[in-house]
CSV table of C-alpha atoms in Angstrom, one decimal:
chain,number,residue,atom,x,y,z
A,4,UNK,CA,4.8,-301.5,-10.7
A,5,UNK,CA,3.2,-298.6,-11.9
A,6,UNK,CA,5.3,-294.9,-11.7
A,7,UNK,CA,3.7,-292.7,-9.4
A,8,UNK,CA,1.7,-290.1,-11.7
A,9,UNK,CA,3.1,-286.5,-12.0
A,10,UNK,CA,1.2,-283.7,-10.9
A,11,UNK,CA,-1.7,-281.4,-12.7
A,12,UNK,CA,-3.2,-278.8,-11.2
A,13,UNK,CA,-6.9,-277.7,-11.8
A,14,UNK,CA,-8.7,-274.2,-11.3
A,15,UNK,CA,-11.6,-272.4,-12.3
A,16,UNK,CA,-12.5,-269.2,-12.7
A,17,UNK,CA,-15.8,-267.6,-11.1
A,18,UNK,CA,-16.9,-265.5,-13.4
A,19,UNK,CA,-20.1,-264.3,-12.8
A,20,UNK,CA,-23.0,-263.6,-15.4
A,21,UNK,CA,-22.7,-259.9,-15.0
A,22,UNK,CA,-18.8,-260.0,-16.2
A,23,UNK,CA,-19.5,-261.4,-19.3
A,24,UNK,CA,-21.9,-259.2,-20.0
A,25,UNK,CA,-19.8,-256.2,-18.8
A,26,UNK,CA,-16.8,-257.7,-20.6
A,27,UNK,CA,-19.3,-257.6,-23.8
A,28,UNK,CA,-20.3,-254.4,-23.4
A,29,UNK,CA,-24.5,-255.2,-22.7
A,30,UNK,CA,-26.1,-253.2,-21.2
A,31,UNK,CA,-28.0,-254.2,-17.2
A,32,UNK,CA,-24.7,-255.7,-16.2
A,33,UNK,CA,-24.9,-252.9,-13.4
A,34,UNK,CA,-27.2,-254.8,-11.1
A,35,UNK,CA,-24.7,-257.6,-11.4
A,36,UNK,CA,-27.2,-260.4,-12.2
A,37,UNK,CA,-25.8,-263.7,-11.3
A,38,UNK,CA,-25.7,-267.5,-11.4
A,39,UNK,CA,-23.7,-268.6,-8.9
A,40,UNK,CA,-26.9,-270.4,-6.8
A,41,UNK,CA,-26.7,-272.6,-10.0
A,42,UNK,CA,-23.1,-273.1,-11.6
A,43,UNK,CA,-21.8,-273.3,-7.8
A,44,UNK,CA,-24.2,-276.2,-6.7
A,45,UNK,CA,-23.4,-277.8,-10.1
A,46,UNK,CA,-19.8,-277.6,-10.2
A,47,UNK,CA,-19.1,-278.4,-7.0
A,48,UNK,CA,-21.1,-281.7,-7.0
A,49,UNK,CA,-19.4,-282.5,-10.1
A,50,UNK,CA,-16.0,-282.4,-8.1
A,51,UNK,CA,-17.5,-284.4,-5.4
A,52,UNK,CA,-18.4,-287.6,-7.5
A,53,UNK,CA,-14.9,-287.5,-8.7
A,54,UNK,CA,-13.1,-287.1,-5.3
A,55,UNK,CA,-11.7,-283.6,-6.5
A,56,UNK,CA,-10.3,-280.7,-5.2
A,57,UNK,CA,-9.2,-277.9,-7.0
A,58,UNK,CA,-9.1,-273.9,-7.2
A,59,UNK,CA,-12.0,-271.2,-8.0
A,60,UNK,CA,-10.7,-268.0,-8.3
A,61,UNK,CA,-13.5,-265.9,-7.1
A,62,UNK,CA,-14.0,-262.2,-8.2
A,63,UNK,CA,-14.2,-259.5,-5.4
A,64,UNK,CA,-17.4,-258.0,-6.1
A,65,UNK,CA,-19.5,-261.2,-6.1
A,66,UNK,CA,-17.8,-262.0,-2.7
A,67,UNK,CA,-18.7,-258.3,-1.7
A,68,UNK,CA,-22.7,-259.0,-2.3
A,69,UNK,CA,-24.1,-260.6,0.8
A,70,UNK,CA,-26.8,-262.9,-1.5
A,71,UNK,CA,-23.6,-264.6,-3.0
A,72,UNK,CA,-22.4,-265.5,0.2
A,73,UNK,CA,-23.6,-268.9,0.6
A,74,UNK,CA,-22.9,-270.1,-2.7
A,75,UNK,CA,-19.0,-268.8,-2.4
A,76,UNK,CA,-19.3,-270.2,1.8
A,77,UNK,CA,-19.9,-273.8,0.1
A,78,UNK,CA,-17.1,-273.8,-1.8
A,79,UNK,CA,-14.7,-272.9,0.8
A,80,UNK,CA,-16.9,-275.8,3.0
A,81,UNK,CA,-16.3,-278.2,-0.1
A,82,UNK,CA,-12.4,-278.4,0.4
A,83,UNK,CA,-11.6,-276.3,-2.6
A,84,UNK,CA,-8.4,-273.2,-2.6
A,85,UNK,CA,-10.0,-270.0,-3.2
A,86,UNK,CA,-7.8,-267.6,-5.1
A,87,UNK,CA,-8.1,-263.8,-6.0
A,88,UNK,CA,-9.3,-263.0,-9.2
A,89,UNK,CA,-9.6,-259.6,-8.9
A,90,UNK,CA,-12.0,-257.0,-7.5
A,91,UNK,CA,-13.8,-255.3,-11.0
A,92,UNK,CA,-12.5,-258.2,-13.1
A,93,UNK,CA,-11.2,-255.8,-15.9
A,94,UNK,CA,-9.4,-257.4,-18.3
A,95,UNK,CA,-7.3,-254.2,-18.4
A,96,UNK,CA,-6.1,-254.4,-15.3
A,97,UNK,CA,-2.5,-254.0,-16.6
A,98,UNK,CA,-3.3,-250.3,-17.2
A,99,UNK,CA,-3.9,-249.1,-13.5
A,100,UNK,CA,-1.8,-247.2,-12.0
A,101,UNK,CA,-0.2,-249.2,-8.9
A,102,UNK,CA,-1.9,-247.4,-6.4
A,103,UNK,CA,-5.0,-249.0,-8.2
A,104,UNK,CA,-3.5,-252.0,-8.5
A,105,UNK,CA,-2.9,-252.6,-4.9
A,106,UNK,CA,-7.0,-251.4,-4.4
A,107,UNK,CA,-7.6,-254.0,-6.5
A,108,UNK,CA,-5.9,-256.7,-5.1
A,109,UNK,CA,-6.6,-255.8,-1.6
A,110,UNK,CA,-10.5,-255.1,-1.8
A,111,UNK,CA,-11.2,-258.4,-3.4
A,112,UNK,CA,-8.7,-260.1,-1.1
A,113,UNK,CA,-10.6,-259.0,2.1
A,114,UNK,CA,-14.4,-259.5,0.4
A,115,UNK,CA,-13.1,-263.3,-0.7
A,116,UNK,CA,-12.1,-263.6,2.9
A,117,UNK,CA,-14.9,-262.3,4.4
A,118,UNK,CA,-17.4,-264.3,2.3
A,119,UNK,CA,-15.3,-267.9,2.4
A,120,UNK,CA,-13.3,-267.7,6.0
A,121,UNK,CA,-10.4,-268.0,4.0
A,122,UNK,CA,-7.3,-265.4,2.6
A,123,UNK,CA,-6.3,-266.2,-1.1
A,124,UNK,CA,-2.8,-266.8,-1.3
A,125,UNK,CA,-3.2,-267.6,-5.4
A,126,UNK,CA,-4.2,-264.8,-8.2
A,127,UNK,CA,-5.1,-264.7,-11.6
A,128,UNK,CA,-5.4,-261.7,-13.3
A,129,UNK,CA,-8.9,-261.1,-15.2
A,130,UNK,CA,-8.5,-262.1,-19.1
A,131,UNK,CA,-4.7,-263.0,-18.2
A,132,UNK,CA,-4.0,-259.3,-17.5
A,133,UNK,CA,-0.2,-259.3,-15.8
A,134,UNK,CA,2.4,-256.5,-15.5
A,135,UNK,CA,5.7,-255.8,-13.2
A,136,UNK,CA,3.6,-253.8,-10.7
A,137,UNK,CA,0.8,-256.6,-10.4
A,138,UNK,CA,3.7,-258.9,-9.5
A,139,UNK,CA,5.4,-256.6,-7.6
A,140,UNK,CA,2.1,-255.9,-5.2
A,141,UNK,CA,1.5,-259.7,-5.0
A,142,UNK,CA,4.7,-260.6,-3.3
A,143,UNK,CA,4.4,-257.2,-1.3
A,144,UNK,CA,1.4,-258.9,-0.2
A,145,UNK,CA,2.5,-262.4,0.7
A,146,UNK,CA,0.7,-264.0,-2.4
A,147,UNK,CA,3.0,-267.7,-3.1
A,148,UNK,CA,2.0,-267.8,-6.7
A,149,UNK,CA,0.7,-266.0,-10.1
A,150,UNK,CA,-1.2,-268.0,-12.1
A,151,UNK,CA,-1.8,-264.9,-15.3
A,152,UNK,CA,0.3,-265.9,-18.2
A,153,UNK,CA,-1.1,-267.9,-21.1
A,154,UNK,CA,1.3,-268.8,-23.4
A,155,UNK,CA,-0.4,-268.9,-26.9
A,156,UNK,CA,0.1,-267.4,-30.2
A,157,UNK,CA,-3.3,-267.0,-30.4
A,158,UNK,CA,-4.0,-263.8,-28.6
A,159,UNK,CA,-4.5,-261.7,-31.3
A,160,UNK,CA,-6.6,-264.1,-33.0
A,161,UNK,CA,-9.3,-264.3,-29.4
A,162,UNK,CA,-8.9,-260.7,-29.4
A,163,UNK,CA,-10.2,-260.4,-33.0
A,164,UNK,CA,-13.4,-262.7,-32.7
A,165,UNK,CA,-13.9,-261.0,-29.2
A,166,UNK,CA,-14.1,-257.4,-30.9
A,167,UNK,CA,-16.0,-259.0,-33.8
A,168,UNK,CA,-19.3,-260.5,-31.5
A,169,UNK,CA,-19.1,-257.3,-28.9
A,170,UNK,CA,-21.4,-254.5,-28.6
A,171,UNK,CA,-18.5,-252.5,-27.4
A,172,UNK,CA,-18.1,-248.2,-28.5
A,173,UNK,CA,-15.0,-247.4,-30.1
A,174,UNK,CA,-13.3,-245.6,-26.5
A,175,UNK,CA,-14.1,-249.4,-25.4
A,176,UNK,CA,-12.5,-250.9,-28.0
A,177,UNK,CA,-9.1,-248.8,-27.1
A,178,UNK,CA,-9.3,-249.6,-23.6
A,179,UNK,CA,-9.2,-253.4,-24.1
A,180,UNK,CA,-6.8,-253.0,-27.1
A,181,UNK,CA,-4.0,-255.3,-25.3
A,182,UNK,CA,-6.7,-258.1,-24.4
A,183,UNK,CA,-5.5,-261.6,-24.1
A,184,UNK,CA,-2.0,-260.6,-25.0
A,185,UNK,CA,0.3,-260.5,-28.3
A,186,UNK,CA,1.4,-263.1,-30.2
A,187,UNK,CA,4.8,-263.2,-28.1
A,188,UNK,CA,3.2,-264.7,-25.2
A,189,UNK,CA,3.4,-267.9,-27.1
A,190,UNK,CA,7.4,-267.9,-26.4
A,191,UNK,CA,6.6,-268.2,-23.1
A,192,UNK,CA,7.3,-271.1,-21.1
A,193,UNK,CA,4.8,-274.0,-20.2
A,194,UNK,CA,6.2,-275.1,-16.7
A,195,UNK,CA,6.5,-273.0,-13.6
A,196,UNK,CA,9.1,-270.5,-13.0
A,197,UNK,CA,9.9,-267.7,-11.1
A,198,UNK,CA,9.5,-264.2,-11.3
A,199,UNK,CA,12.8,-261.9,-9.9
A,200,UNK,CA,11.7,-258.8,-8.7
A,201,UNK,CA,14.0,-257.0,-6.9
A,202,UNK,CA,15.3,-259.0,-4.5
A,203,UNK,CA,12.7,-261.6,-4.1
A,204,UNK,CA,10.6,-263.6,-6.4
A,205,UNK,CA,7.6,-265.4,-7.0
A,206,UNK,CA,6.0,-268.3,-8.7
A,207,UNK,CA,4.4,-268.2,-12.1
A,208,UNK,CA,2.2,-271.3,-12.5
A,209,UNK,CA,1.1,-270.7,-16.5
A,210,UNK,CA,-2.1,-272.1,-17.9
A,211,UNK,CA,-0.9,-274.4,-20.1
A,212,UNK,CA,-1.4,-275.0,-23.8
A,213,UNK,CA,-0.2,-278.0,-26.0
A,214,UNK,CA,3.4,-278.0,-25.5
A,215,UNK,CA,5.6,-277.6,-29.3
A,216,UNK,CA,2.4,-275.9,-30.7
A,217,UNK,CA,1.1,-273.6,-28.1
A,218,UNK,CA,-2.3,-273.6,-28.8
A,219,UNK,CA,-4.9,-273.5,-26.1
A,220,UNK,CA,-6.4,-277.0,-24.7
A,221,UNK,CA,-8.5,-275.9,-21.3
A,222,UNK,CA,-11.8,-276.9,-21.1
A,223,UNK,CA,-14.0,-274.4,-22.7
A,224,UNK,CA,-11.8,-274.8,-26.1
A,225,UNK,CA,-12.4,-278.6,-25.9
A,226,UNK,CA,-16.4,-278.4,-25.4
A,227,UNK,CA,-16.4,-275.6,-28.4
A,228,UNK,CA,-14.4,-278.3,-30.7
A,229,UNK,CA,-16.7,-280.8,-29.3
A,230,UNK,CA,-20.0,-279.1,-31.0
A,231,UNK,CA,-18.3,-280.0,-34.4
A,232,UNK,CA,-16.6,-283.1,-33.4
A,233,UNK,CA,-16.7,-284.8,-29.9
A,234,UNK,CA,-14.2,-288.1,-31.2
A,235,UNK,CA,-11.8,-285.3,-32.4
A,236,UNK,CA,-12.2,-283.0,-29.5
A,237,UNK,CA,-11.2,-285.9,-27.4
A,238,UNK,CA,-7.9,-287.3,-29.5
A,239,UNK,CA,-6.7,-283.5,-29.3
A,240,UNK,CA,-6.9,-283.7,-25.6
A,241,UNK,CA,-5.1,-287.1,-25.6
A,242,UNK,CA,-2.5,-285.7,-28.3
A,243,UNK,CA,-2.1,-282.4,-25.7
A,244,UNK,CA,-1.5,-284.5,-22.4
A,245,UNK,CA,0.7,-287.2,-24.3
A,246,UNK,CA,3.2,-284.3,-25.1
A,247,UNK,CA,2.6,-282.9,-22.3
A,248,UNK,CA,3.9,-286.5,-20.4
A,249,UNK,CA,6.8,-286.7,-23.1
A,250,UNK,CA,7.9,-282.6,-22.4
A,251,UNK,CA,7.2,-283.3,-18.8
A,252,UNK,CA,5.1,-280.3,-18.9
A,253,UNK,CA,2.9,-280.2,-15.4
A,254,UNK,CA,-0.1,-279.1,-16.9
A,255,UNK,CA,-2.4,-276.7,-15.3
A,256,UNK,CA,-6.1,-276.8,-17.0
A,257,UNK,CA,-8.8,-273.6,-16.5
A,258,UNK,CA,-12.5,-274.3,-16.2
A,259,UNK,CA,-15.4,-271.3,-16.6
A,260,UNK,CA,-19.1,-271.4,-14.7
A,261,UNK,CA,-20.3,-271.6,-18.9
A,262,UNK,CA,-18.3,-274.8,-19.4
A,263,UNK,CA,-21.3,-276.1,-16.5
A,264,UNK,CA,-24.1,-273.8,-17.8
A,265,UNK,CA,-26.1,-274.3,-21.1
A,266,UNK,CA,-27.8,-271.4,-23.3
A,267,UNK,CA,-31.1,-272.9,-21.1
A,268,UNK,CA,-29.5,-271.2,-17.8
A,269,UNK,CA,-27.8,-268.0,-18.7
A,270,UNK,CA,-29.6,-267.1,-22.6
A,271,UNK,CA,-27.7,-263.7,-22.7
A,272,UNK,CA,-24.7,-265.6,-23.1
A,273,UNK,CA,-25.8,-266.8,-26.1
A,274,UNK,CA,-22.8,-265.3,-28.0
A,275,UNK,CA,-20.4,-267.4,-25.7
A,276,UNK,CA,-18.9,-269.9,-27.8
A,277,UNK,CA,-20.2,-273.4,-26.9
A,278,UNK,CA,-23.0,-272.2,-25.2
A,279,UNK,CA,-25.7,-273.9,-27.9
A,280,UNK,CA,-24.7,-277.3,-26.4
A,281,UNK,CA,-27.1,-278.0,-23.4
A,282,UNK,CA,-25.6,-278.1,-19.6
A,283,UNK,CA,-25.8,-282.3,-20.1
A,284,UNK,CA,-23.9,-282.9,-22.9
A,285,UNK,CA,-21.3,-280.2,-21.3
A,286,UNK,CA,-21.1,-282.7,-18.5
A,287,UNK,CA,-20.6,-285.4,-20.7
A,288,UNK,CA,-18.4,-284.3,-22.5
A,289,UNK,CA,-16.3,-282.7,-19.2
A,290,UNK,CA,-16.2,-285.9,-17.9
A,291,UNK,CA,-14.4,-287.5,-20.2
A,292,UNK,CA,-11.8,-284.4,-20.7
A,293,UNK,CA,-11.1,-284.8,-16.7
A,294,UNK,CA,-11.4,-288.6,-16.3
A,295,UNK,CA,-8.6,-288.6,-19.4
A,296,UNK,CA,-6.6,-286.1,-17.2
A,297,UNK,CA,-7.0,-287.9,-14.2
A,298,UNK,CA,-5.9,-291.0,-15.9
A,299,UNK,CA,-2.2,-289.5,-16.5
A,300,UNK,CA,-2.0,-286.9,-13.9
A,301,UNK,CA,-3.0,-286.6,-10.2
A,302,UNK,CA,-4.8,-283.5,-10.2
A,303,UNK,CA,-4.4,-281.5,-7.1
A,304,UNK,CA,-5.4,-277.6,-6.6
A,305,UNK,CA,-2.5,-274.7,-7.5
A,306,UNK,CA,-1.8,-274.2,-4.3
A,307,UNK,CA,-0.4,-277.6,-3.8
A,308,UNK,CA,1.4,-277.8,-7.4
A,309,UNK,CA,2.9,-274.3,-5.7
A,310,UNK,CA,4.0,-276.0,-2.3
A,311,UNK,CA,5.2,-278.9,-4.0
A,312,UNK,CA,7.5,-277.1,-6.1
A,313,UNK,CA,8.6,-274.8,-3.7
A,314,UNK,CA,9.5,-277.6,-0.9
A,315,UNK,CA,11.3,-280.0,-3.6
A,316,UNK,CA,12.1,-278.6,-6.8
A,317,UNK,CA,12.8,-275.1,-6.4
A,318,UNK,CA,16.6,-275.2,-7.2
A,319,UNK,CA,14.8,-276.4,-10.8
A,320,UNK,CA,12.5,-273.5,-11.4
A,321,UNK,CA,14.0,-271.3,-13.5
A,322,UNK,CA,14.4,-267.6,-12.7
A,323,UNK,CA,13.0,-265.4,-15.0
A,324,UNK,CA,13.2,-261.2,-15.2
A,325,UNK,CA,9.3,-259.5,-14.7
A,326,UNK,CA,7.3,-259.5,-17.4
A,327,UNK,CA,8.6,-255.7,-19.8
């Protein structure tokens, strides 16, 4: 008889067209050009063949915009959690003050409602930006999960290649100075855990990298090593979700609108690694990376990996002081 399969959880985050480019520094991100009418369509039917449901963590200024509405209304329609992924999506967002911080939150927490009929109770910060006071205004808030940390030693390293392909100005280049984290954040743990903050808590569900070596495995890295070498790209996956089965690591995998989009549907994000392997071979190649998943792992959204652990295993999560 075969063991039930343990839990994954599976998001994505809706970054739009014009964040990139903002994020990059090119100029005409202003008029917040988009591609949600085609990565939202795509994605979602993708999801569908496969009997998925998972969640998109939607930015608050694309739910603002009425001509995204219908794209971000489907999703919502589909099944699928929305979560908050911030207003500005500023990778920085650790360097508001908290009275910004709660804007922040808030703003995109009312547009995402607005524009899907439904409140976020999930958030990831933009670029894995986390502090105490972003914690702190999620659980003033009611939110039952973070989902920000990234626990690699390869921050620096993402930060370097980042700096290296942007067309950013040196005042720029100091703001986003902390981006994607130091390389302590690969000593963080893989599994959920909780956050104390004063006299409460709240989950942290980390996106997870290959447990003993920390290195990132979510979807976008895969189809990058899969432009050199798909076989290979696929046997790291297999090696990340064997140890992840042996550690009994839960994992919880990230998607991106590019890991559905080719350089044929959004050429100024050329630069975006991956992005010279058409939208075809990136499905492809993503179904094999989820079918192998799905294999080991019933993949559910974060908000019911978050339930889950909060209704049966919560005397197991480990408590864990706010991030200094």
């Amino acid at each position: 008889m075969n063991k039930k399969k343990p839990l994954a959880s599976l998001s994505l985050d809706l970054d739009n067209k014009w964040s990139y480019m903002k994020t990059h520094g090119d100029a005409g991100w202003e008029s917040f050009p988009s591609y949600l009418d085609v990565v939202v369509p795509r994605f979602l039917d993708f999801l569908e063949n496969r009997h998925l449901t998972i969640t998109v963590f939607i930015v608050g200024q694309d739910a603002a915009l009425e001509k995204n509405h219908a794209a971000l209304k489907q999703i919502a329609q589909a099944g699928h959690e929305v979560g908050n992924h911030s207003f500005n999506h500023e990778p920085w967002l650790h360097l508001y003050s908290e009275a910004e911080i709660e804007t922040e939150i808030e703003k995109a927490e009312n547009a995402i409602a607005q524009a899907t009929g439904k409140t976020p109770i999930g958030f990831r910060g933009p670029g894995f930006s986390c502090s105490p006071t972003v914690l702190k205004i999620l659980q003033r808030r009611g939110y039952l999960y973070d989902a920000s940390t990234f626990p690699t030693f390869l921050g620096p390293l993402a930060r370097a290649y980042y700096f290296m392909t942007s067309n950013l100005s040196q005042e720029d280049l100091d703001q986003r100075k902390a981006l994607f984290g130091k390389f302590e954040e690969g000593f963080r743990p893989l599994n959920p855990y909780q956050w104390r903050l004063e006299e409460t808590r709240l989950m942290e569900i980390p996106v997870t990298t290959m447990p003993l070596f920390k290195i990132p495995i979510h979807f976008s890295y895969l189809l990058y090593l899969s432009v050199f070498s798909p076989p290979l790209a696929q046997l790291y996956f297999n090696l990340a979700l064997t140890l992840c089965r042996l550690t009994k690591t839960q994992p919880s995998l990230l998607l991106h609108p590019l890991d559905f989009l080719g350089a044929e549907d959004a050429p100024e994000l050329a630069f975006f690694p991956a992005m010279n392997l058409p939208s075809y071979k990136k499905l492809a190649y993503l179904s094999h990376f989820v079918g192998a998943l799905g294999d080991r792992f019933t993949i559910v959204p974060l908000h019911q990996q978050a339930q889950t652990l909060a209704q049966r295993n919560m005397k197991a999560l480990k408590p864990r002081f706010a991030l200094s």
